[in-house]
Coordinates of N, CA and C in Angstrom, one line a residue:
Chain A
N25 N 0.5 -1.3 -0.4 CA -0.1 -0.3 0.5 C 0.8 1.1 0.0
A26 N 0.6 2.1 -1.0 CA 1.4 3.7 -0.5 C 1.1 4.6 0.6
G27 N -0.9 4.1 1.0 CA -1.0 4.9 1.2 C -1.5 6.0 1.2
V28 N -1.4 7.5 1.7 CA -1.8 8.3 1.5 C -0.7 9.3 1.1
T29 N -1.3 9.6 -0.6 CA 0.0 10.0 -1.5 C -0.7 11.6 -1.5
Q30 N 0.1 12.7 -2.2 CA 0.2 13.9 -1.9 C 0.8 14.4 -3.8
T31 N 0.2 15.5 -4.1 CA 1.4 15.6 -4.9 C 0.4 17.3 -5.6
P32 N 1.2 18.4 -6.0 CA 2.7 17.9 -5.3 C 3.2 18.5 -4.2
K33 N 5.4 18.5 -3.9 CA 5.5 18.3 -2.7 C 5.4 20.2 -2.7
F34 N 6.3 20.5 -3.8 CA 6.2 22.3 -3.4 C 5.3 23.2 -4.4
Q35 N 4.9 24.1 -4.0 CA 4.7 24.7 -5.4 C 4.7 26.5 -4.9
V36 N 4.3 27.4 -5.9 CA 4.6 28.4 -6.1 C 3.8 28.6 -6.9
L37 N 2.9 29.9 -6.6 CA 1.9 30.5 -7.2 C 2.0 31.6 -7.1
K38 N 1.4 33.0 -8.4 CA 0.8 34.3 -7.7 C -0.3 34.3 -7.6
T39 N -0.2 35.9 -7.2 CA -1.6 35.6 -6.4 C -2.8 35.6 -7.9
G40 N -3.6 35.5 -7.4 CA -4.9 35.4 -7.9 C -4.8 33.8 -9.2
Q41 N -4.0 33.0 -9.2 CA -3.8 32.3 -10.3 C -4.6 30.8 -9.4
S42 N -5.0 29.6 -10.2 CA -6.0 28.9 -9.3 C -4.8 27.5 -9.3
M43 N -5.5 26.4 -8.3 CA -4.3 25.7 -8.8 C -5.5 24.7 -7.9
T44 N -5.2 23.3 -8.1 CA -5.1 21.7 -7.8 C -4.1 21.0 -6.7
L45 N -4.3 21.0 -5.5 CA -3.3 20.1 -4.7 C -4.2 18.5 -4.6
Q46 N -3.4 17.1 -5.2 CA -3.9 16.2 -5.1 C -3.8 15.3 -4.0
C47 N -5.0 14.5 -3.7 CA -4.4 13.1 -2.7 C -5.3 12.2 -2.9
A48 N -4.7 11.6 -2.9 CA -5.1 9.6 -3.0 C -5.1 8.8 -2.0
Q49 N -5.4 8.3 -1.3 CA -5.4 6.6 -0.7 C -6.0 5.7 -1.7
D50 N -4.6 4.9 -1.2 CA -5.1 2.9 -1.7 C -5.3 1.9 -0.9
M51 N -6.6 2.8 0.5 CA -6.9 1.7 1.8 C -8.1 1.8 1.7
N52 N -9.0 2.0 0.6 CA -10.5 2.0 0.6 C -11.0 2.9 1.9
H53 N -10.7 4.2 1.8 CA -10.9 4.6 3.2 C -11.7 5.6 2.8
E54 N -13.1 5.4 4.1 CA -14.3 6.2 3.4 C -13.9 8.1 3.6
Y55 N -13.2 8.5 4.8 CA -13.2 9.5 5.6 C -12.1 10.1 4.6
M56 N -11.9 11.0 4.3 CA -11.3 11.8 3.9 C -10.9 13.3 4.0
S57 N -9.8 13.9 4.3 CA -10.0 15.3 5.0 C -8.5 16.2 4.7
W58 N -8.7 17.8 4.7 CA -7.8 18.6 4.5 C -7.8 19.1 5.4
Y59 N -6.3 19.7 6.4 CA -5.6 20.6 7.0 C -4.9 21.2 6.0
R60 N -4.3 22.4 7.0 CA -3.5 23.5 6.7 C -2.2 23.3 8.0
Q61 N -1.1 23.6 7.6 CA -0.4 23.9 9.3 C 0.4 25.2 9.0
D62 N 0.0 26.1 9.7 CA 0.9 27.6 9.7 C 1.7 27.4 11.1
P63 N 2.9 28.5 10.6 CA 3.7 28.4 12.1 C 3.6 28.8 13.2
G64 N 3.3 27.6 14.3 CA 3.1 28.1 15.4 C 1.6 28.0 16.4
M65 N 0.6 27.3 14.5 CA -0.7 26.8 15.6 C -0.4 25.7 14.7
G66 N -1.7 25.1 15.8 CA -1.7 23.3 15.1 C -2.4 23.1 14.0
L67 N -2.4 22.0 13.3 CA -3.7 22.3 12.3 C -5.0 22.5 11.9
R68 N -5.1 23.3 11.5 CA -6.8 23.6 10.5 C -7.0 22.9 9.9
L69 N -8.1 22.4 9.9 CA -9.3 21.8 8.9 C -9.8 22.1 8.0
I70 N -9.8 22.3 6.9 CA -10.3 23.5 5.9 C -11.6 21.9 5.0
H71 N -12.1 21.5 5.5 CA -12.7 20.7 4.0 C -13.0 19.1 4.8
Y72 N -14.0 18.3 4.6 CA -13.6 17.3 5.0 C -14.6 16.1 3.9
S73 N -14.2 15.1 4.0 CA -15.5 13.8 3.0 C -16.0 12.4 4.1
V74 N -16.9 12.6 4.3 CA -17.1 11.1 4.3 C -17.8 9.9 3.6
G75 N -17.7 10.2 2.2 CA -17.3 9.3 1.7 C -17.5 9.6 0.3
A76 N -17.7 9.0 -0.9 CA -17.9 9.5 -2.0 C -18.9 10.3 -2.3
G77 N -19.1 11.6 -2.6 CA -20.1 12.6 -3.0 C -20.9 13.2 -2.2
I78 N -19.3 13.3 -1.1 CA -20.2 13.3 0.4 C -19.5 14.7 0.5
T79 N -19.1 15.5 0.2 CA -17.9 16.7 1.4 C -18.7 17.7 2.1
D80 N -17.9 18.3 3.4 CA -18.6 19.5 4.2 C -17.0 21.0 4.7
Q81 N -17.9 21.4 5.2 CA -16.4 22.5 5.2 C -16.0 21.8 6.9
G82 N -15.0 22.1 6.8 CA -13.6 22.6 8.4 C -13.7 24.0 8.7
E83 N -12.8 24.7 9.8 CA -13.0 25.5 9.6 C -12.4 26.6 9.8
V84 N -12.0 26.2 8.5 CA -11.0 27.3 7.6 C -11.5 27.1 6.3
P85 N -13.0 27.0 5.5 CA -12.9 26.7 4.3 C -12.7 27.9 3.3
N86 N -12.7 29.2 3.3 CA -12.7 30.2 2.7 C -11.8 30.3 1.7
G87 N -12.3 30.3 0.4 CA -10.8 30.3 -0.7 C -10.6 29.1 -1.4
Y88 N -11.2 27.6 -0.9 CA -10.9 26.0 -1.1 C -12.2 26.0 -1.7
N89 N -12.0 24.5 -2.5 CA -13.1 24.3 -2.9 C -12.7 22.4 -3.2
V90 N -13.8 21.8 -2.6 CA -13.3 19.9 -2.9 C -14.5 19.6 -3.7
S91 N -14.3 18.3 -4.0 CA -15.4 17.0 -4.0 C -14.8 15.6 -4.1
R92 N -15.7 15.0 -4.4 CA -15.3 13.3 -4.0 C -16.0 13.0 -5.3
S93 N -15.6 12.8 -5.3 CA -16.4 11.7 -6.8 C -15.5 9.9 -7.3
T94 N -14.5 9.8 -6.8 CA -13.9 8.6 -6.4 C -14.0 8.3 -4.9
T95 N -14.0 7.4 -4.0 CA -13.3 6.4 -3.2 C -11.6 7.5 -2.5
E96 N -11.4 7.0 -4.0 CA -9.4 6.7 -3.4 C -8.8 8.5 -3.7
D97 N -10.1 9.3 -4.2 CA -9.1 11.1 -5.0 C -10.0 12.0 -3.9
F98 N -9.1 13.3 -3.8 CA -9.7 14.2 -3.0 C -9.6 14.8 -3.1
P99 N -9.1 16.1 -3.7 CA -8.5 17.1 -4.6 C -8.6 18.7 -4.1
L100 N -8.1 19.3 -3.8 CA -8.3 20.6 -3.1 C -7.6 21.4 -3.9
R101 N -9.2 22.1 -4.2 CA -8.9 23.6 -5.4 C -8.7 24.7 -4.4
L102 N -7.7 25.5 -5.6 CA -7.8 27.2 -4.7 C -7.6 27.7 -5.9
L103 N -9.3 28.4 -5.7 CA -9.9 29.1 -6.9 C -8.9 30.7 -7.5
S104 N -8.4 31.6 -6.3 CA -7.6 32.0 -6.5 C -6.4 32.7 -5.5
A105 N -5.4 32.3 -5.5 CA -4.8 32.3 -4.5 C -4.1 33.6 -4.0
A106 N -3.9 33.5 -2.3 CA -3.9 34.9 -2.2 C -2.9 34.6 -1.2
P107 N -1.8 35.2 -0.4 CA -0.2 35.1 -0.3 C -1.3 34.6 1.1
S108 N -2.5 34.6 1.7 CA -2.3 34.1 3.6 C -2.9 32.7 3.0
Q109 N -2.8 31.8 1.7 CA -3.0 30.8 1.7 C -1.3 29.9 1.9
T110 N -1.2 30.5 2.1 CA 0.7 30.3 1.9 C 0.5 29.7 3.3
S111 N 1.1 28.0 2.9 CA 1.0 27.1 4.1 C 1.4 25.8 3.7
V112 N 1.7 24.3 4.4 CA 1.9 23.4 4.2 C 0.4 22.3 4.8
Y113 N -0.4 22.2 3.6 CA -1.4 21.0 3.2 C -0.9 19.7 3.5
F114 N -2.0 19.8 4.1 CA -2.1 17.2 4.7 C -3.3 17.2 4.2
C115 N -3.6 16.3 3.6 CA -4.2 15.3 3.0 C -4.4 14.2 4.4
A116 N -5.3 14.1 5.1 CA -5.5 12.4 5.8 C -6.8 11.5 4.8
S117 N -6.5 10.0 5.4 CA -8.2 9.4 5.4 C -8.1 8.7 6.8
S118 N -9.0 8.1 7.2 CA -9.5 7.1 7.7 C -10.8 6.3 7.7
P119 N -10.6 5.1 8.2 CA -11.1 3.8 7.2 C -13.5 4.3 7.4
T120 N -13.7 5.0 9.1 CA -14.7 5.4 8.5 C -14.6 6.8 8.6
S121 N -16.0 7.7 8.8 CA -16.0 9.1 9.5 C -16.5 9.0 10.9
G122 N -16.5 7.2 11.9 CA -17.6 7.2 12.9 C -16.4 7.5 14.1
G123 N -15.3 8.4 13.5 CA -14.4 8.5 14.9 C -13.5 7.8 15.8
T124 N -13.3 6.9 15.4 CA -12.9 5.5 16.5 C -11.6 5.1 15.7
Y125 N -11.6 5.4 14.7 CA -10.4 4.8 14.2 C -9.4 5.7 13.7
E126 N -7.7 5.4 13.6 CA -6.9 6.9 13.6 C -6.9 6.8 12.1
Q127 N -5.9 7.8 11.8 CA -6.1 8.7 11.2 C -4.6 9.0 10.4
Y128 N -4.7 8.8 9.3 CA -3.5 8.9 8.0 C -3.3 9.7 7.8
F129 N -2.1 10.3 7.6 CA -1.7 11.5 6.9 C -0.5 11.9 5.2
G130 N -0.7 12.3 5.0 CA -0.1 12.0 3.3 C 1.3 12.6 3.9
P131 N 2.4 13.2 3.0 CA 3.8 13.3 2.9 C 3.2 15.6 2.9
G132 N 2.3 16.0 3.1 CA 2.3 17.6 2.8 C 2.4 18.2 1.1
T133 N 1.8 19.6 1.4 CA 2.0 20.5 -0.1 C 2.5 21.4 0.6
R134 N 3.8 21.6 0.4 CA 4.0 23.1 0.3 C 3.7 24.3 -0.1
L135 N 2.8 25.3 -0.1 CA 2.2 26.3 -0.6 C 2.8 27.0 -1.0
T136 N 3.4 27.9 -1.4 CA 4.0 29.8 -1.5 C 3.4 30.3 -2.7
V137 N 2.7 31.5 -2.1 CA 2.0 32.4 -2.7 C 2.6 34.0 -2.3
T138 N 3.0 33.8 -3.5 CA 3.5 35.3 -4.3 C 3.0 36.9 -4.2
Chain B
K27 N -16.6 24.8 20.8 CA -15.7 23.8 19.6 C -14.6 24.2 20.6
Q28 N -13.6 22.8 20.3 CA -12.9 22.1 20.8 C -11.3 23.2 20.4
E29 N -11.3 22.7 21.9 CA -9.8 23.9 22.1 C -8.9 22.8 22.8
V30 N -7.6 22.9 22.0 CA -6.2 21.8 22.3 C -5.3 22.7 22.8
T31 N -4.6 22.5 23.6 CA -3.1 23.0 24.3 C -2.2 22.3 24.3
Q32 N -0.9 22.6 24.1 CA 0.2 21.8 24.6 C 1.4 22.4 25.5
I33 N 1.6 22.2 26.6 CA 2.5 22.7 27.4 C 3.7 21.7 27.6
P34 N 5.0 22.8 27.1 CA 5.5 23.5 26.9 C 5.8 24.1 25.4
A35 N 5.5 24.9 25.4 CA 5.8 24.9 24.1 C 6.8 24.3 23.2
A36 N 8.3 24.2 24.5 CA 9.4 23.6 23.3 C 9.7 22.9 24.9
L37 N 10.8 22.2 24.9 CA 11.9 21.4 25.4 C 13.1 21.1 25.4
S38 N 14.0 21.6 26.3 CA 15.5 21.0 26.2 C 15.8 20.1 27.5
V39 N 16.0 19.1 27.2 CA 16.6 17.7 27.7 C 18.0 17.2 27.7
P40 N 19.2 16.3 28.8 CA 19.8 16.1 27.9 C 19.1 14.3 27.7
E41 N 20.2 13.6 26.7 CA 20.3 12.6 26.8 C 20.1 11.4 27.9
G42 N 19.4 10.5 27.6 CA 18.7 9.4 29.1 C 17.7 9.9 29.1
E43 N 17.4 11.7 29.8 CA 16.7 11.4 30.9 C 14.7 11.9 30.1
N44 N 14.1 11.6 31.4 CA 12.4 11.2 30.7 C 11.5 12.6 30.5
L45 N 10.7 12.0 28.7 CA 10.2 13.5 29.0 C 8.4 13.3 28.5
V46 N 7.8 14.2 30.2 CA 7.0 14.5 29.5 C 6.0 15.2 29.7
L47 N 5.2 15.7 28.1 CA 5.0 15.9 27.6 C 3.3 16.2 27.5
N48 N 2.6 17.3 27.9 CA 0.6 18.2 28.5 C 0.1 18.0 27.0
C49 N -0.8 17.8 27.3 CA -1.9 17.8 26.5 C -3.2 18.4 26.8
S50 N -3.6 19.5 26.5 CA -5.2 19.1 27.6 C -5.9 19.7 26.4
F51 N -7.8 19.0 26.9 CA -8.7 19.8 26.0 C -10.0 20.1 26.6
T52 N -10.9 20.6 25.5 CA -12.1 21.9 26.3 C -13.3 20.7 26.2
D53 N -13.2 19.6 25.2 CA -14.2 19.0 25.4 C -14.3 18.4 25.9
S54 N -15.1 17.1 27.0 CA -14.5 15.9 27.2 C -15.4 14.6 26.2
A55 N -15.8 14.7 25.5 CA -16.7 14.2 24.2 C -16.0 14.0 23.0
I56 N -14.8 12.9 23.7 CA -14.2 12.9 22.0 C -14.2 11.2 22.3
Y57 N -13.9 10.7 20.9 CA -14.3 9.7 20.4 C -12.8 8.8 21.2
N58 N -11.9 9.4 20.6 CA -10.4 9.2 21.0 C -9.0 10.7 21.4
L59 N -8.1 10.3 21.3 CA -6.3 11.2 21.0 C -5.6 10.5 20.6
Q60 N -5.0 10.9 19.7 CA -3.9 11.0 19.1 C -3.1 11.1 18.8
W61 N -1.5 10.9 19.2 CA -0.5 12.0 19.3 C 0.6 10.8 18.4
F62 N 1.0 12.8 17.5 CA 1.7 12.5 16.6 C 3.5 12.9 16.6
R63 N 3.6 12.5 15.7 CA 5.4 13.6 15.4 C 5.6 13.8 14.4
Q64 N 6.4 14.6 14.2 CA 6.3 15.6 13.2 C 8.1 15.9 13.0
D65 N 8.6 15.5 12.1 CA 10.3 15.6 12.1 C 10.1 16.9 11.4
P66 N 11.0 18.1 11.2 CA 10.9 19.0 10.3 C 11.0 19.2 9.0
G67 N 9.8 19.3 8.1 CA 9.6 19.6 6.8 C 9.1 18.1 6.4
K68 N 8.5 18.0 7.4 CA 7.9 16.3 7.0 C 6.4 16.5 7.4
G69 N 5.7 15.0 7.3 CA 4.8 14.8 7.6 C 4.3 14.6 8.8
L70 N 2.9 13.7 9.7 CA 2.7 13.4 10.4 C 3.1 11.7 10.5
T71 N 3.6 11.2 11.6 CA 3.9 10.0 11.7 C 2.7 9.8 13.1
S72 N 2.2 9.0 12.7 CA 0.6 8.3 14.4 C 2.1 7.5 15.5
L73 N 1.8 8.0 17.0 CA 2.7 7.6 17.6 C 1.5 6.1 18.3
L74 N 0.4 7.0 18.7 CA -0.6 6.2 19.5 C -2.0 6.5 19.7
L75 N -2.3 5.9 19.4 CA -4.1 6.5 19.5 C -4.7 5.8 21.3
I76 N -5.8 6.9 21.4 CA -6.5 5.9 23.0 C -8.0 6.3 22.1
Q77 N -8.3 5.2 22.6 CA -9.6 5.2 22.6 C -10.1 6.3 24.0
S78 N -11.4 7.0 23.8 CA -12.0 6.9 24.5 C -12.3 6.1 26.4
S79 N -12.6 4.9 25.8 CA -12.6 4.0 26.8 C -11.7 3.0 27.7
Q80 N -10.3 3.8 27.1 CA -9.1 3.2 27.3 C -8.2 4.7 28.5
R81 N -7.5 4.3 29.2 CA -7.0 5.1 30.3 C -5.3 5.6 29.6
E82 N -4.6 3.9 29.3 CA -3.1 4.2 27.9 C -3.3 3.9 27.4
Q83 N -2.3 4.0 26.7 CA -1.8 3.0 26.0 C 0.5 3.4 25.7
T84 N 0.6 1.3 25.2 CA 2.0 1.6 25.2 C 2.3 1.2 24.0
S85 N 3.6 2.1 23.7 CA 4.5 1.2 22.7 C 5.9 1.6 22.4
G86 N 6.7 0.5 23.0 CA 8.1 0.5 22.9 C 7.8 1.5 24.4
R87 N 9.0 2.6 24.1 CA 9.6 3.4 24.9 C 8.7 5.0 25.2
L88 N 7.4 4.5 24.7 CA 6.1 5.8 24.8 C 5.2 5.3 25.6
N89 N 5.0 5.9 26.5 CA 2.9 5.7 26.9 C 2.1 6.5 27.4
A90 N 1.4 7.0 26.5 CA 0.3 7.9 26.6 C -1.0 7.6 27.6
S91 N -1.1 8.2 28.2 CA -2.6 8.3 29.8 C -4.2 9.8 28.8
L92 N -4.5 9.0 29.5 CA -6.0 9.9 28.9 C -6.7 9.7 30.3
D93 N -7.0 11.1 30.5 CA -8.4 11.3 31.5 C -8.8 12.4 30.4
K94 N -10.3 11.4 30.4 CA -11.3 12.7 29.7 C -11.9 13.4 30.6
S95 N -12.3 13.0 31.8 CA -12.5 13.7 32.5 C -12.5 14.7 33.3
S96 N -11.3 15.0 33.5 CA -10.4 16.2 33.5 C -9.8 17.1 32.3
G97 N -9.8 16.3 30.8 CA -9.7 16.5 30.0 C -7.8 17.0 30.0
R98 N -7.3 15.7 30.0 CA -6.1 15.7 29.5 C -5.6 14.3 29.0
S99 N -4.4 14.7 28.5 CA -3.3 13.2 27.8 C -1.8 13.9 28.1
T100 N -1.8 12.8 28.6 CA 0.4 13.2 28.8 C 0.9 11.5 27.8
L101 N 1.5 12.2 27.1 CA 2.9 11.2 26.8 C 4.1 11.0 27.1
Y102 N 4.6 10.6 27.3 CA 5.6 10.0 28.4 C 6.9 9.3 27.4
I103 N 7.8 10.0 27.5 CA 8.7 9.0 26.2 C 9.9 8.9 27.5
A104 N 10.6 7.4 27.9 CA 11.3 7.0 28.7 C 12.9 7.2 28.1
A105 N 14.0 7.2 29.0 CA 15.0 7.5 27.8 C 15.0 8.2 27.1
S106 N 15.1 9.4 27.1 CA 15.4 10.4 25.8 C 16.7 9.9 24.7
Q107 N 16.2 9.8 23.4 CA 17.1 9.7 22.4 C 17.5 11.0 21.3
P108 N 19.3 11.8 21.1 CA 18.8 12.4 19.9 C 17.7 11.9 19.2
G109 N 17.8 10.6 18.4 CA 16.3 10.9 17.8 C 15.4 10.9 17.5
D110 N 14.6 11.5 19.4 CA 14.0 11.5 19.6 C 13.5 13.0 19.1
S111 N 14.8 14.1 19.0 CA 14.3 15.5 19.1 C 13.5 15.6 17.6
A112 N 11.8 16.1 18.4 CA 10.8 16.4 16.6 C 9.8 17.4 18.0
T113 N 8.6 17.6 16.7 CA 7.8 18.4 17.1 C 6.9 17.1 17.6
Y114 N 5.8 17.5 18.9 CA 5.3 16.6 18.6 C 3.9 16.9 19.1
L115 N 2.2 16.3 18.6 CA 1.6 16.9 18.5 C 0.2 16.0 19.1
C116 N -0.9 16.7 20.2 CA -1.9 15.7 20.3 C -2.8 16.3 19.4
A117 N -4.0 15.0 18.8 CA -5.2 15.8 18.3 C -6.1 15.1 19.2
A118 N -7.2 15.9 19.4 CA -8.3 15.1 20.1 C -9.8 15.3 19.4
N119 N -10.2 13.8 18.7 CA -10.9 13.2 18.0 C -12.3 13.1 17.8
D120 N -13.4 14.3 18.4 CA -15.0 14.5 18.6 C -15.4 14.5 17.3
Y121 N -15.4 14.2 16.1 CA -15.6 13.3 14.4 C -14.5 14.0 13.8
K122 N -14.3 15.0 14.6 CA -13.0 15.7 13.6 C -11.8 15.6 14.3
L123 N -11.1 15.9 13.8 CA -9.4 16.1 14.5 C -9.4 17.8 14.4
S124 N -8.9 17.9 16.2 CA -8.4 19.1 16.3 C -7.3 19.1 17.4
F125 N -6.2 20.3 16.6 CA -4.7 19.8 16.8 C -4.7 21.0 18.3
G126 N -3.2 20.7 18.9 CA -2.8 21.4 19.4 C -1.3 21.8 18.7
A127 N -0.8 23.1 19.3 CA 0.2 23.6 18.3 C 1.2 23.1 18.5
G128 N 1.4 22.1 19.2 CA 2.5 20.8 19.4 C 3.5 21.0 20.4
T129 N 4.8 20.5 20.0 CA 6.2 20.5 21.4 C 6.7 20.3 20.7
T130 N 7.9 20.9 20.8 CA 9.1 20.8 19.8 C 10.4 20.6 20.7
V131 N 11.0 19.1 21.6 CA 11.9 18.7 22.1 C 13.3 18.5 21.1
T132 N 14.0 19.0 22.0 CA 15.1 18.8 21.1 C 16.2 17.7 22.8
V133 N 16.6 16.9 22.3 CA 17.5 15.8 23.4 C 18.8 16.5 23.2
R134 N 19.6 16.4 23.9 CA 21.0 16.5 23.8 C 22.5 15.9 23.9
A135 N 22.7 15.8 23.3 CA 23.8 13.9 23.5 C 25.3 14.5 24.5

């Protein structure tokens, strides 16, 4: 199993550009989520999905879109990048949305918006 | 809203000393609590998961305790080594994970 994979590892964008951060898992997990990590702060939840076709907002959803068309993939879209979106982005997955299982994290994507 | 706090923010100890890392959370209605390790520039590695019905969980030199009623968890690392130097994060799971800001540990050789 590759686990949770994320691409790209690094990305530099200019203000106003759009891009998609990719996340995939090969563990047949129902629950997937996106977090951002900023210096001095814990990880904050952006969006999550409890299964294909179902998504919901987390703590900091503004400026980001998600969709979940398959169990394996959960891409995160930045519609119009802003410097405040400079961060490290982590994708995570878990077997179910019931909350009793541990979550597995991808290696992260470092995004810089200039 | 779940608030998770980790104290201290940073810790420096000589090799061989035992480490005690603290995590507190405001809402005791959690499914579980998870401890992670993060090396600089890297992702999160899961260390221990304690279910809400458990009091502690052990893995090698690591032991984590959970006291839901007081909203506290403690991670103990016995006989620390320079390789234990990293940032340790705790996360309370009440359907969604809420993270603390982490404790950065330096173990001096």
